[in-house]
Coordinates of C-alpha atoms in Angstrom, one line a residue:
X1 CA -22.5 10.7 12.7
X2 CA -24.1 7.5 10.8
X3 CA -22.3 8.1 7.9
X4 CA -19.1 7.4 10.4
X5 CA -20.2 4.7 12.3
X6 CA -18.1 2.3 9.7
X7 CA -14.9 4.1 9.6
X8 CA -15.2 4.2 13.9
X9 CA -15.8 0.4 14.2
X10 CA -13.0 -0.2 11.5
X11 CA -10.5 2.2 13.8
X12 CA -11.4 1.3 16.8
X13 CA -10.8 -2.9 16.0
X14 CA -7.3 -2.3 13.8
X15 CA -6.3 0.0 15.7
X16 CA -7.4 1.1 18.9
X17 CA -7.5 -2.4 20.3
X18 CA -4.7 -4.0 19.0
X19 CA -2.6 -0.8 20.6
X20 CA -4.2 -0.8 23.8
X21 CA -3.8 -5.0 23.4
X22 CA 0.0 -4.7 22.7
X23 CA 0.4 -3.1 26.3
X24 CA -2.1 -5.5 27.7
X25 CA 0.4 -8.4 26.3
X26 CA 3.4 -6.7 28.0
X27 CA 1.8 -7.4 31.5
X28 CA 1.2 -10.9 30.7
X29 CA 4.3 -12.2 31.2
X30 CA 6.2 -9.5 31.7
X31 CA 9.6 -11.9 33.2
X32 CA 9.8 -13.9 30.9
X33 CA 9.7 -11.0 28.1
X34 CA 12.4 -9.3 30.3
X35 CA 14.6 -12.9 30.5
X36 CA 14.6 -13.2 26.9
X37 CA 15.3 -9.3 25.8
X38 CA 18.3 -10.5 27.9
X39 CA 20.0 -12.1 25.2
X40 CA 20.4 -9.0 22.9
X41 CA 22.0 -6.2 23.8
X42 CA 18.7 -3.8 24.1
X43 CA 20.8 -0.6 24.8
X44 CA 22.5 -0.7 21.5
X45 CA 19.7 -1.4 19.8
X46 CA 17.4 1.4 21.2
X47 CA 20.3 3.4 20.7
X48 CA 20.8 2.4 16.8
X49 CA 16.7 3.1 16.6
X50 CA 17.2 6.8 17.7
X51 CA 20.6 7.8 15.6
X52 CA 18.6 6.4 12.5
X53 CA 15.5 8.1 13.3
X54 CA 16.9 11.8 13.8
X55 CA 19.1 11.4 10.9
X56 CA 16.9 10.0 8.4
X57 CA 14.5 12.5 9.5
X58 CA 16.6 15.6 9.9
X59 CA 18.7 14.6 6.2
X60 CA 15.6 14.2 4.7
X61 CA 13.7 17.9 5.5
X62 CA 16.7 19.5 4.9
X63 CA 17.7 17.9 1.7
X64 CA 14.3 17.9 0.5
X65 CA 13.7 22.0 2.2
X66 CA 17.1 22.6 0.0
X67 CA 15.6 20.6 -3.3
X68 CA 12.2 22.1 -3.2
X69 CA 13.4 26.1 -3.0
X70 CA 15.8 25.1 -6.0
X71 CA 13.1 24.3 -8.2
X72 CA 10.8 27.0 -7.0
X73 CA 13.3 29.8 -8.2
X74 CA 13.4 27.9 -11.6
X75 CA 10.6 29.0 -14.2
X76 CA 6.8 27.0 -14.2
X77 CA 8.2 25.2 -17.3
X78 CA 11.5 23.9 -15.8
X79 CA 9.7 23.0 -12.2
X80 CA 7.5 20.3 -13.6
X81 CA 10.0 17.8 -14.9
X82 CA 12.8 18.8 -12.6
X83 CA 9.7 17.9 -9.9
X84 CA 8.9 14.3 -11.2
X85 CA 12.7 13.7 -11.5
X86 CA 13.2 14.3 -7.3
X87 CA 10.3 12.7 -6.4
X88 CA 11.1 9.4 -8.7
X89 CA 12.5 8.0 -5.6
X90 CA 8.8 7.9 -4.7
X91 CA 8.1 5.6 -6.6
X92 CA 10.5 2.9 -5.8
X93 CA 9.5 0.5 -2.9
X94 CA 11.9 0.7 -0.6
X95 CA 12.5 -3.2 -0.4
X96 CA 13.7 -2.6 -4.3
X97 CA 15.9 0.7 -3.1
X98 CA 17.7 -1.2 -0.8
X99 CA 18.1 -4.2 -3.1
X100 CA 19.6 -1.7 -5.7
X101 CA 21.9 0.2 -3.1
X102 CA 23.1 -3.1 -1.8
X103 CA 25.4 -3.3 -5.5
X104 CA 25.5 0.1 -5.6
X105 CA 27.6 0.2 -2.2
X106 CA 29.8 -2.5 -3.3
X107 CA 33.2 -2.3 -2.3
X108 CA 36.8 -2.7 -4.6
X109 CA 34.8 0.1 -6.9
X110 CA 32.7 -2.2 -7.6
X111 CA 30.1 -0.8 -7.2
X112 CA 29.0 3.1 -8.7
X113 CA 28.8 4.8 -5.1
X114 CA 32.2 3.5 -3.8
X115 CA 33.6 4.3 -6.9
X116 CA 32.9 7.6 -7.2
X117 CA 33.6 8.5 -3.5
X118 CA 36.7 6.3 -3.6
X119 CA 35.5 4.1 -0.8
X120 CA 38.0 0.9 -0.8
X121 CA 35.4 -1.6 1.3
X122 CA 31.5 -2.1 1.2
X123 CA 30.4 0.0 4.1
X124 CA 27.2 -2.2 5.1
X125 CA 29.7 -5.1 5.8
X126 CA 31.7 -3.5 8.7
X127 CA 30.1 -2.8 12.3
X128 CA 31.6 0.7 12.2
X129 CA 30.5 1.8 9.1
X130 CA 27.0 0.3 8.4
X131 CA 24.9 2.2 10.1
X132 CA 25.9 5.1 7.4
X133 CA 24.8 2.9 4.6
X134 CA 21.4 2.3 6.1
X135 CA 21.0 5.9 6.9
X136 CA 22.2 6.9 3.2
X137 CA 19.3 4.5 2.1
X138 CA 16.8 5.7 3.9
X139 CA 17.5 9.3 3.5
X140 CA 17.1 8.4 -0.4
X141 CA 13.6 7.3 0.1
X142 CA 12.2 9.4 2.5
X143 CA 13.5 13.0 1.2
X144 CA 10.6 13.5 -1.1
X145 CA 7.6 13.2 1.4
X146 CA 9.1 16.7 3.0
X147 CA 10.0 17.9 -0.5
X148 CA 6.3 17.4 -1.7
X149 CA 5.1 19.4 1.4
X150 CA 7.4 22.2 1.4
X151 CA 7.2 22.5 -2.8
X152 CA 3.4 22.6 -2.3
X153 CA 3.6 25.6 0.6
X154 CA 6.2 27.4 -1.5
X155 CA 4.2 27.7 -4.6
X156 CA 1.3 28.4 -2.5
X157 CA 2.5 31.9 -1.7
X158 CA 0.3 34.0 -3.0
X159 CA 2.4 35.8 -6.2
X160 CA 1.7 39.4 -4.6
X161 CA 4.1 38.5 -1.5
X162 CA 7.0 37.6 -4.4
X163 CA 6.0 40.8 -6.3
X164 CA 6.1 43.0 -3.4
X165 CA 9.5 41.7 -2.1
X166 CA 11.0 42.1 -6.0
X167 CA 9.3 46.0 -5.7
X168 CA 11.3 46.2 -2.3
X169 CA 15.0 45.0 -3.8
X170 CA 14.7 42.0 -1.9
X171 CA 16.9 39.6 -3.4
X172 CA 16.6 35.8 -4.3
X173 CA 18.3 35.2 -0.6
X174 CA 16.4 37.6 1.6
X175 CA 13.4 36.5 -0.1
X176 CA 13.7 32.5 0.7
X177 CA 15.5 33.4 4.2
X178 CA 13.0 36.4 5.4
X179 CA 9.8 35.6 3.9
X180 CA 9.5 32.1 2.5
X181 CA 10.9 29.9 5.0
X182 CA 9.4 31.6 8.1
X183 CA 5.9 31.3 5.8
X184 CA 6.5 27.7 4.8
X185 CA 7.8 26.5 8.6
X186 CA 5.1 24.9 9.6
X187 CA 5.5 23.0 6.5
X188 CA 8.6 21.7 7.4
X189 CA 8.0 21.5 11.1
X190 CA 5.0 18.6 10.6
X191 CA 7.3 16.9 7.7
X192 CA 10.0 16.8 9.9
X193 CA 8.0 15.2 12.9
X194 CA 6.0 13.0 10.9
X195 CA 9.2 11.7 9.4
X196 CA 10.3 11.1 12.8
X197 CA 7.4 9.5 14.4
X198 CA 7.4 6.9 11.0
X199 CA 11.9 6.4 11.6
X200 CA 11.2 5.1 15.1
X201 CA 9.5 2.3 13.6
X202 CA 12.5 1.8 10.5
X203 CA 12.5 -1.8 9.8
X204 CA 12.5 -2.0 6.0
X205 CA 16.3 -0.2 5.4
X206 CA 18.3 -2.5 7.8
X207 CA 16.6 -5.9 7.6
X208 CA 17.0 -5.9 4.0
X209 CA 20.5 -4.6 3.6
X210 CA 22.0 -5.5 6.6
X211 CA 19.4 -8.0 8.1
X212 CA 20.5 -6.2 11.6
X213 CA 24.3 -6.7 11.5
X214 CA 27.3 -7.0 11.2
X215 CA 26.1 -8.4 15.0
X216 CA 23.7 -5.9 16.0
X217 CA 25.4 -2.8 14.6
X218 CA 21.9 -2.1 12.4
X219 CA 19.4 -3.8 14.3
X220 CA 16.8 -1.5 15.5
X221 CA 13.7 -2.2 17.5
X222 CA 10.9 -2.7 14.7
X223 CA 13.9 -5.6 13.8
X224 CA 13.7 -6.7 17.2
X225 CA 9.9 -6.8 17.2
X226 CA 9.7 -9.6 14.5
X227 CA 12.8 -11.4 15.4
X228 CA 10.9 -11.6 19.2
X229 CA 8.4 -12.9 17.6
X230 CA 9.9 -15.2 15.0
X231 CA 13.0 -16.4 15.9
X232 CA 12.7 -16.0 20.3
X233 CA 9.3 -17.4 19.7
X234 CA 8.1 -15.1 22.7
X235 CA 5.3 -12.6 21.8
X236 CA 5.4 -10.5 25.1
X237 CA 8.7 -9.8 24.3
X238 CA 7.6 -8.5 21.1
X239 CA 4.8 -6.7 22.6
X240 CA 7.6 -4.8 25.5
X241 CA 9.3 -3.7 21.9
X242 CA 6.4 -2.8 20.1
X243 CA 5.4 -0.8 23.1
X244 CA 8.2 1.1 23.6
X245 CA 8.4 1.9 20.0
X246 CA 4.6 3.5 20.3
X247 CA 5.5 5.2 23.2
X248 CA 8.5 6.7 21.6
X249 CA 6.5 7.8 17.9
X250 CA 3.6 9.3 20.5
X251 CA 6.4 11.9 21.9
X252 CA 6.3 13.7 17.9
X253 CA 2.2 12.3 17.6
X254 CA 1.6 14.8 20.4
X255 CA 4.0 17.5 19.2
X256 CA 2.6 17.1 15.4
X257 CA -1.4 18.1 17.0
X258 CA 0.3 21.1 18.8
X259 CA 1.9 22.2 15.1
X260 CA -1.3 21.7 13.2
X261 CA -3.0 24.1 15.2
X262 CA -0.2 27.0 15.4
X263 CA -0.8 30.0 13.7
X264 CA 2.3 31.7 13.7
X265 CA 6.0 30.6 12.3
X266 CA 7.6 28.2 13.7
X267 CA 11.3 28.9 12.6
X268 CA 12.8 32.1 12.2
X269 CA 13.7 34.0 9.6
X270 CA 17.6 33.5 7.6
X271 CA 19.3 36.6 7.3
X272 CA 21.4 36.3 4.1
X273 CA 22.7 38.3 1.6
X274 CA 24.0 37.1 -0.8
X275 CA 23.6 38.1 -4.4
X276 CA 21.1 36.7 -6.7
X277 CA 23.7 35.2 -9.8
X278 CA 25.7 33.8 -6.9
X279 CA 22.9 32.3 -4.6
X280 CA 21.1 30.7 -8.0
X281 CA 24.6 29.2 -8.4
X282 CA 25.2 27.7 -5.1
X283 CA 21.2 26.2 -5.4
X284 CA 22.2 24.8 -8.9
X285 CA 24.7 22.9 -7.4
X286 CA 22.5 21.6 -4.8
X287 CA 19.7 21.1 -6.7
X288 CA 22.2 18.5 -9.0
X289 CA 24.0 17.4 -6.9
X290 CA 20.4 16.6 -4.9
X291 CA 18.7 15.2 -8.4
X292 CA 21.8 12.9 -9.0
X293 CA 21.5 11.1 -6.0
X294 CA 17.4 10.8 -6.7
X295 CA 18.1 9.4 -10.0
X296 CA 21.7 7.5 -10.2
X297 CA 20.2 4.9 -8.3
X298 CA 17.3 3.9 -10.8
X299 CA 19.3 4.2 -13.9
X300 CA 21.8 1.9 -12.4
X301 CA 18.8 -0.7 -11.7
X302 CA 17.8 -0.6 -15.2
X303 CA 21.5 -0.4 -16.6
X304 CA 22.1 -3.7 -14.4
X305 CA 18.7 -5.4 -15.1
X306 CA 19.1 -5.2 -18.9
X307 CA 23.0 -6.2 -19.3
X308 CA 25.1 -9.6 -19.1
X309 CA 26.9 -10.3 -15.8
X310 CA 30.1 -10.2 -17.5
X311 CA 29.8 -6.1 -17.5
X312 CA 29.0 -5.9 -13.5
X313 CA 32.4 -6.9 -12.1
X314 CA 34.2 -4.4 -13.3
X315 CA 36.4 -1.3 -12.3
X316 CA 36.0 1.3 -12.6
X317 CA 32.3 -0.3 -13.3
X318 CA 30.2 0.7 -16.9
X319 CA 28.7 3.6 -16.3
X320 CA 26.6 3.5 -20.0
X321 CA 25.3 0.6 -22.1
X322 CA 27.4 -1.4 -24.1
X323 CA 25.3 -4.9 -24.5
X324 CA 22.0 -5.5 -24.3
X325 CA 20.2 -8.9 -22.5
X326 CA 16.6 -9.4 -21.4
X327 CA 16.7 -13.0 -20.1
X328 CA 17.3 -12.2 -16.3
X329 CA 14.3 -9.4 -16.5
X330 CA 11.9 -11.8 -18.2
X331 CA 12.9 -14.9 -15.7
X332 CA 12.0 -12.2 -12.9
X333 CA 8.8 -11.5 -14.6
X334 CA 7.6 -15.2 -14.8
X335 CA 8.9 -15.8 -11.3
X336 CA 6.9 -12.5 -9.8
X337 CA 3.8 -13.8 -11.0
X338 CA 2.1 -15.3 -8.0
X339 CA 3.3 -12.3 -5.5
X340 CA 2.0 -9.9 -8.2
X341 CA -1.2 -11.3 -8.5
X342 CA -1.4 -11.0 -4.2
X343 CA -0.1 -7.3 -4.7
X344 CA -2.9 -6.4 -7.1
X345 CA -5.4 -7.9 -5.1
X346 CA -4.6 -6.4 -1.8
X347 CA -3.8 -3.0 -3.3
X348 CA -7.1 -2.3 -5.0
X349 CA -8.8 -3.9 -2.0
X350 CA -7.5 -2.3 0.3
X351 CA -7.7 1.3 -1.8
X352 CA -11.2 0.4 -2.0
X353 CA -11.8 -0.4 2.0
X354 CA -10.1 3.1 2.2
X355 CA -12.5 5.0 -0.1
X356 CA -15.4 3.8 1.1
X357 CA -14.2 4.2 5.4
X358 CA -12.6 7.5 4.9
X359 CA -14.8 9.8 2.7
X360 CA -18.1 9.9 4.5
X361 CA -16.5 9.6 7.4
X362 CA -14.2 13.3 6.2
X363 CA -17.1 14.8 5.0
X364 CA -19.2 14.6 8.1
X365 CA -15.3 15.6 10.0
X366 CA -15.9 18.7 8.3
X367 CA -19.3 19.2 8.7
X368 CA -19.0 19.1 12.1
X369 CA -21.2 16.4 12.5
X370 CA -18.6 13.4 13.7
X371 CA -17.1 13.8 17.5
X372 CA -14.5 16.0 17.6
X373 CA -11.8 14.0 18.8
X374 CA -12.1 11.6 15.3
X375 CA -9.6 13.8 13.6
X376 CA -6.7 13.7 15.8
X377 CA -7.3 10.2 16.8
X378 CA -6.8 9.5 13.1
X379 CA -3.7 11.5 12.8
X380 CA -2.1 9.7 15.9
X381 CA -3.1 6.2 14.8
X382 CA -1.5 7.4 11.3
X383 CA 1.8 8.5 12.7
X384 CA 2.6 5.0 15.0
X385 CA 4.6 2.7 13.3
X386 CA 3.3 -0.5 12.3
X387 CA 4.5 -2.7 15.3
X388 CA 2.2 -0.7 17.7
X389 CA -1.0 -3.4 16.3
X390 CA 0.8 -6.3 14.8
X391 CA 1.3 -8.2 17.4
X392 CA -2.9 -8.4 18.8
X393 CA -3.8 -8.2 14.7
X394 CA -1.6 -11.3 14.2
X395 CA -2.8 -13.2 17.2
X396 CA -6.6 -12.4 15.8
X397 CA -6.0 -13.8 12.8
X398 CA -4.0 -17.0 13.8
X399 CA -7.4 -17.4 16.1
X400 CA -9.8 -16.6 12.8
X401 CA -7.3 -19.2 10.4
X402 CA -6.7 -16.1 8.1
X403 CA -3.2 -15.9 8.3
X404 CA -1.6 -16.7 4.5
X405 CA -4.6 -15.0 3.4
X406 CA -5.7 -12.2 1.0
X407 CA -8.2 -11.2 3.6
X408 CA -5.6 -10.7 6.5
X409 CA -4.1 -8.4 4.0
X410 CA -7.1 -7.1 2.7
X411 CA -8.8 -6.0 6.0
X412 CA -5.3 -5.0 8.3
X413 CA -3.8 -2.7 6.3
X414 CA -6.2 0.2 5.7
X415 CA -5.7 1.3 9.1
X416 CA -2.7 3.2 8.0
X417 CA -4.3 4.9 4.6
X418 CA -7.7 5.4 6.0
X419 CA -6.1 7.3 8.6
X420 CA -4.3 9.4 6.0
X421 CA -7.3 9.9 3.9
X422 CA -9.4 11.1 6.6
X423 CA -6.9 13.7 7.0
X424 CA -6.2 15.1 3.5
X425 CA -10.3 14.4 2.5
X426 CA -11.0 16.7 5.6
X427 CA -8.9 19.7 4.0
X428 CA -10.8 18.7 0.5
X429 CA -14.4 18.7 1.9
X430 CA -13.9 21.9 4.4
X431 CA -13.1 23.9 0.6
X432 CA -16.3 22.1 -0.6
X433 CA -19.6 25.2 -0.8
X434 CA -22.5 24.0 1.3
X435 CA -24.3 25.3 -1.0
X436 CA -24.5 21.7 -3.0
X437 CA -26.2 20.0 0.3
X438 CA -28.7 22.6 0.6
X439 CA -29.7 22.3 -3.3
X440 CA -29.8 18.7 -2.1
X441 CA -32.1 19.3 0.5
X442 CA -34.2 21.4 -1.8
X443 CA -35.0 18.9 -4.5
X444 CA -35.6 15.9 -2.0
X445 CA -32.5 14.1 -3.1
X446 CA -31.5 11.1 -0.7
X447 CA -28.4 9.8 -0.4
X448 CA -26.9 12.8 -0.9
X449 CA -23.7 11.9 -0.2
X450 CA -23.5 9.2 -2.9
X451 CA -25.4 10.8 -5.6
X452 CA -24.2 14.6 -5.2
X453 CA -20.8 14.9 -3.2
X454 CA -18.8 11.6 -4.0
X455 CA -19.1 12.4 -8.0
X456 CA -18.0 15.9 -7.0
X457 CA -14.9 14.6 -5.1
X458 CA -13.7 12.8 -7.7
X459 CA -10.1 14.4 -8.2
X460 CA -9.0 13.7 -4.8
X461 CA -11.0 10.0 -4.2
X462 CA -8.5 9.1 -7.0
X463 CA -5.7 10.8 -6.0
X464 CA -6.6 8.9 -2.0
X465 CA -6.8 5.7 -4.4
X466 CA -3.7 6.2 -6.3
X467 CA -1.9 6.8 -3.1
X468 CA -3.3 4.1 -1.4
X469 CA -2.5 1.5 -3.8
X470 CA 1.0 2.4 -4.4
X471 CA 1.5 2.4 -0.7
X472 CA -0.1 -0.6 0.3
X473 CA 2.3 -1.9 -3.4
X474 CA 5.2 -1.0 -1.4
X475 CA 4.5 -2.6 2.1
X476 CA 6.5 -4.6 3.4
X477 CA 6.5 -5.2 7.6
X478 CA 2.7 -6.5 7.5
X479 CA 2.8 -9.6 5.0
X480 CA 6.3 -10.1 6.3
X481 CA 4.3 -11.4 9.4
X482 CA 1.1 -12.1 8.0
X483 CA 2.1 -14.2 5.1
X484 CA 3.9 -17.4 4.2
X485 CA 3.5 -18.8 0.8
X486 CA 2.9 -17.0 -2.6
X487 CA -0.8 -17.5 -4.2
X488 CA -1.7 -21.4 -5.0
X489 CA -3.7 -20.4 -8.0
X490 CA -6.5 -22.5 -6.2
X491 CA -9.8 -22.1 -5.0
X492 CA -10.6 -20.8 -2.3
X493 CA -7.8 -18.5 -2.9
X494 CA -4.6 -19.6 -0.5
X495 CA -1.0 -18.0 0.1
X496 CA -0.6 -14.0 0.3
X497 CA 3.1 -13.3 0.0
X498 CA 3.5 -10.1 -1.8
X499 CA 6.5 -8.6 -4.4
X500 CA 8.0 -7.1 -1.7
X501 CA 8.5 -10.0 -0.5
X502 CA 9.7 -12.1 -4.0
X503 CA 12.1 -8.9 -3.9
X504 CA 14.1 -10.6 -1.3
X505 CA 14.5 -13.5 -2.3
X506 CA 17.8 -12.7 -4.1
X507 CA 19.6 -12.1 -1.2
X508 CA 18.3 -15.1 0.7
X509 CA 20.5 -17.0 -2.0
X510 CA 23.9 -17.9 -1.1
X511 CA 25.8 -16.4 -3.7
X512 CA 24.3 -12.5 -5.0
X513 CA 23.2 -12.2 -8.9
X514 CA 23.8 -8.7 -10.0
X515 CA 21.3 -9.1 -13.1
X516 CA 19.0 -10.8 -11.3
X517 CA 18.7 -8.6 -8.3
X518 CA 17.8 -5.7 -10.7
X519 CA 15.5 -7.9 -12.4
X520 CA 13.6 -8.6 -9.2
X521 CA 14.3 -5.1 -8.1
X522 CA 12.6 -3.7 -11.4
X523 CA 9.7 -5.6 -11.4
X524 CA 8.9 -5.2 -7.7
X525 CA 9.4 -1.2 -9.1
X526 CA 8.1 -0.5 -12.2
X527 CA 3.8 -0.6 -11.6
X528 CA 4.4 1.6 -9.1
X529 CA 6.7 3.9 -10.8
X530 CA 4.3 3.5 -14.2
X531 CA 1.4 4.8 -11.5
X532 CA 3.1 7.3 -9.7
X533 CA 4.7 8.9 -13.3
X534 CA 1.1 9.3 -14.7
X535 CA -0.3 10.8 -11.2
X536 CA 2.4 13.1 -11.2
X537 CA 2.4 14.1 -14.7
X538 CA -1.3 15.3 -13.6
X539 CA -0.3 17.2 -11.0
X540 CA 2.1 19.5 -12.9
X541 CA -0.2 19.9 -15.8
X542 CA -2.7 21.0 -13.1
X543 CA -0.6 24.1 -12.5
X544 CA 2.3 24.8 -10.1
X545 CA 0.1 24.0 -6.5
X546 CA -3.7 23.2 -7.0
X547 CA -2.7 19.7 -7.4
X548 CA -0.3 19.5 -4.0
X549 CA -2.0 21.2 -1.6
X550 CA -4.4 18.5 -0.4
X551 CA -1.4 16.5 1.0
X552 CA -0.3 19.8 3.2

């Protein structure tokens, strides 16, 4: 238990309180909250919030189901590129996906995705149409996360199930439809919920292509949380949104506890039968037809970043590169340096806070020797969307005079990755032998845990690091509201805004620069991807699931 003591204060101040707080706020002054959700039309809204959340989540497993049985019928040597290329998406804040999609949507043909679907108008500007466009978006970066999870079960099936079933004449379709999809269910049962707890706090998607319109055709109610806040000036009705929007992720919280402890499929089995040459033909399709719509996207960004303006106005629009300019990606660069000096910062430090909360506190999870209740606690706080704590966490550090601050950054945010890490070092430390303690034990050595078992965990500390770091790169709804000003360069340090926030900047002008857009888009983009293309590289040379399976 002492070794947890840290990680319990840390959960219980970011995130216990500040939930239990954002209800305690609703009773406050409750009428007034009530008079001035008055003025929007709340209905809709909660409505847009659901449609959004089941499609994002239920387009996502199933592309991503689809994706990652494509590649597992492909040979070891196939899998591993094809694998990076799906999950490049990944990489790619989503502030910089949606900046990107917003020229790729462009209407006249325009833009590439009009064009090639013959779509005579940009969908995000009509009421009827842009909810699509923001669904489309989001579907593009949230397909991998179920991808990763249902590869990682597929290739976990042990290779004598897959030789049995070829000794039986099972083909390619009875084999994914009768014995890997009822094994892998549970797989895509907890990737489907926790996609759908995390869509019922959307907020990234709309406010940055759409900012919420045309009217309130995209405006869902993590948009309505900050514009409460920010533009109504009234933080119990901020709190009455951010409440219903944790009550609505604690619906799937509750469901995901009951999955993680089944122990029998959850869907049942496909009966199919259709023959192997044309079954690896129809998943060919979808497997390209799924890795063009990963990829299209970021080659247009660096196609658009690196060319003159006088190529993007064009239809049908150039596809391949014809001139070469890097003026708009190297004004981005010297414009990104002050919000990329606050991203590094808070990334490693908040990696760092993660590392050093989560690990002993997993280890002694596993051991048994943290309360039992630590573990799901975790998982539930780790499912709610981020406007279940901002409102108390921003109110605390208005009080403390850390807002605009590294530190506000620096301390807040690990209350969503140490809550991950806590989950996936659990798995980790269960597999560990007990053996190493006892040897401990035997020669005296104190401090075990530093000395013996961290330096043993080192594959998947860095792997927690790595995925903290890039995920706390691609924030954006927490120095939205915590931050105001880029870095001053002074002492003591002073201003926090992050990239993902320079990244909007372009579409806070009054007229839209193509080049520049990409520029911004690219930088805000490109550590991350650099990152996430080296981690990933590791995992495939570490064979086809060893690497994976600690984020099942």
């Amino acid at each position: 238990m002492r070794l947890s003591l840290p990680y319990l204060a840390y959960v219980a101040l970011f995130g216990v309180v500040p939930f239990v707080a954002t209800f305690v706020l609703v009773g406050l002054d409750l009428r007034t909250a009530l008079l001035t959700l008055r003025l929007v039309p709340v209905g809709e809204i909660f409505w847009n919030t659901v449609i959004m959340a089941v499609l994002n989540s239920v387009f996502s497993v199933v592309i991503g189901t689809l994706a990652a049985i494509a590649i597992d019928m492909l040979s070891v040597r196939y899998q591993r590129p094809l694998t990076i290329a799906f999950v490049l998406p990944h990489t790619v804040p989503f502030v910089s996906a949606a900046l990107i999609w917003s020229i790729s949507l462009y209407g006249g043909g325009w833009g590439w995705f009009t064009y090639l679907f013959h779509i005579p108008y940009d969908p995000l500007y009509l009421a009827s149409t842009a909810i699509w466009g923001v669904i489309l978006v989001s579907v593009w970066g949230s397909m991998t996360f179920p991808f990763i999870i249902v590869y990682a079960s597929l290739r976990a099936i042990p290779k004598e199930i897959r030789e049995s079933a070829e000794m039986d004449g099972m083909g390619l379709s009875r084999y994914y439809g009768e014995v890997a999809i009822p094994m892998v269910s549970k797989a895509i049962m907890i990737s489907f919920i926790i996609e759908l707890a995390f869509s019922f706090g959307i907020f990234d998607a709309p406010y940055v292509l759409t900012g919420g319109g045309p009217g309130y055709a995209t405006t869902t109610l993590g948009i309505l949380t900050y514009e409460a806040i920010f533009s109504y000036g009234s933080y119990s009705a901020g709190a009455v949104i951010a409440a219903a929007i944790a009550a609505m992720a604690s619906v799937p919280a509750i469901v995901l506890f009951k999955l993680l402890r089944a122990n029998r499929p959850l869907l049942p089995s496909i009966r199919l039968r259709i023959p192997d040459p044309a079954f690896k033909a129809i998943m060919g399709a979808v497997l390209a037809g799924a890795l063009f719509f990963s990829i299209m996207p970021i080659y247009w960004m660096f196609l658009v970043a690196f060319r003159p303006d006088t190529l993007d106005f064009r239809s049908p629009p150039v596809f391949l590169p014809e001139q070469f300019t890097s003026r708009y990606f190297v004004r981005a660069l010297y414009g990104s340096v002050p919000y990329m000096v606050s991203s590094i910062v808070v990334s490693i430090g908040v990696a760092l806070i993660t590392i050093f909360l989560s690990s002993p506190a997993a280890f002694e999870t596993a051991r048994g020797r943290a309360p039992r209740w630590l573990l799901p606690l975790s998982i539930y706080l780790y499912v709610l969307p981020p406007m279940s704590f901002i409102i108390p966490v921003y109110l605390l550090f208005a009080k403390t005079h850390l807002l605009n601050t590294w530190w506000a950054l620096i301390l807040s945010m690990p209350i969503f990755s140490a809550t991950f890490a806590l989950w996936i070092m659990n798995g980790f430390f269960l597999d560990l032998p007990r053996s190493y303690e006892e040897v401990a034990e035997l020669f005296g050595i104190r401090r075990s845990f530093t000395r013996l078992i961290m330096p043993l965990s080192r594959p998947v500390l860095l792997a927690t690091f790595i995925l903290t770091a890039v995920a706390t790169w691609h924030a954006l709804f927490y120095p939205l509201v915590l931050t105001s000003t880029p870095y001053n360069f002074g002492f003591p340090p002073y201003g926090a805004q992050t990239v993902t926030i320079y990244a909007l900047t372009p579409i806070q002008e009054s007229t839209i620069h193509w080049g520049m857009l990409a520029s911004i888009a690219l930088v805000t983009a490109l550590p991350p991807m650099i990152i996430d293309a080296f981690f990933l590289s590791m995992i495939a040379r570490g064979g086809p699931s060893g690497g994976l399976k600690f984020v099942v």
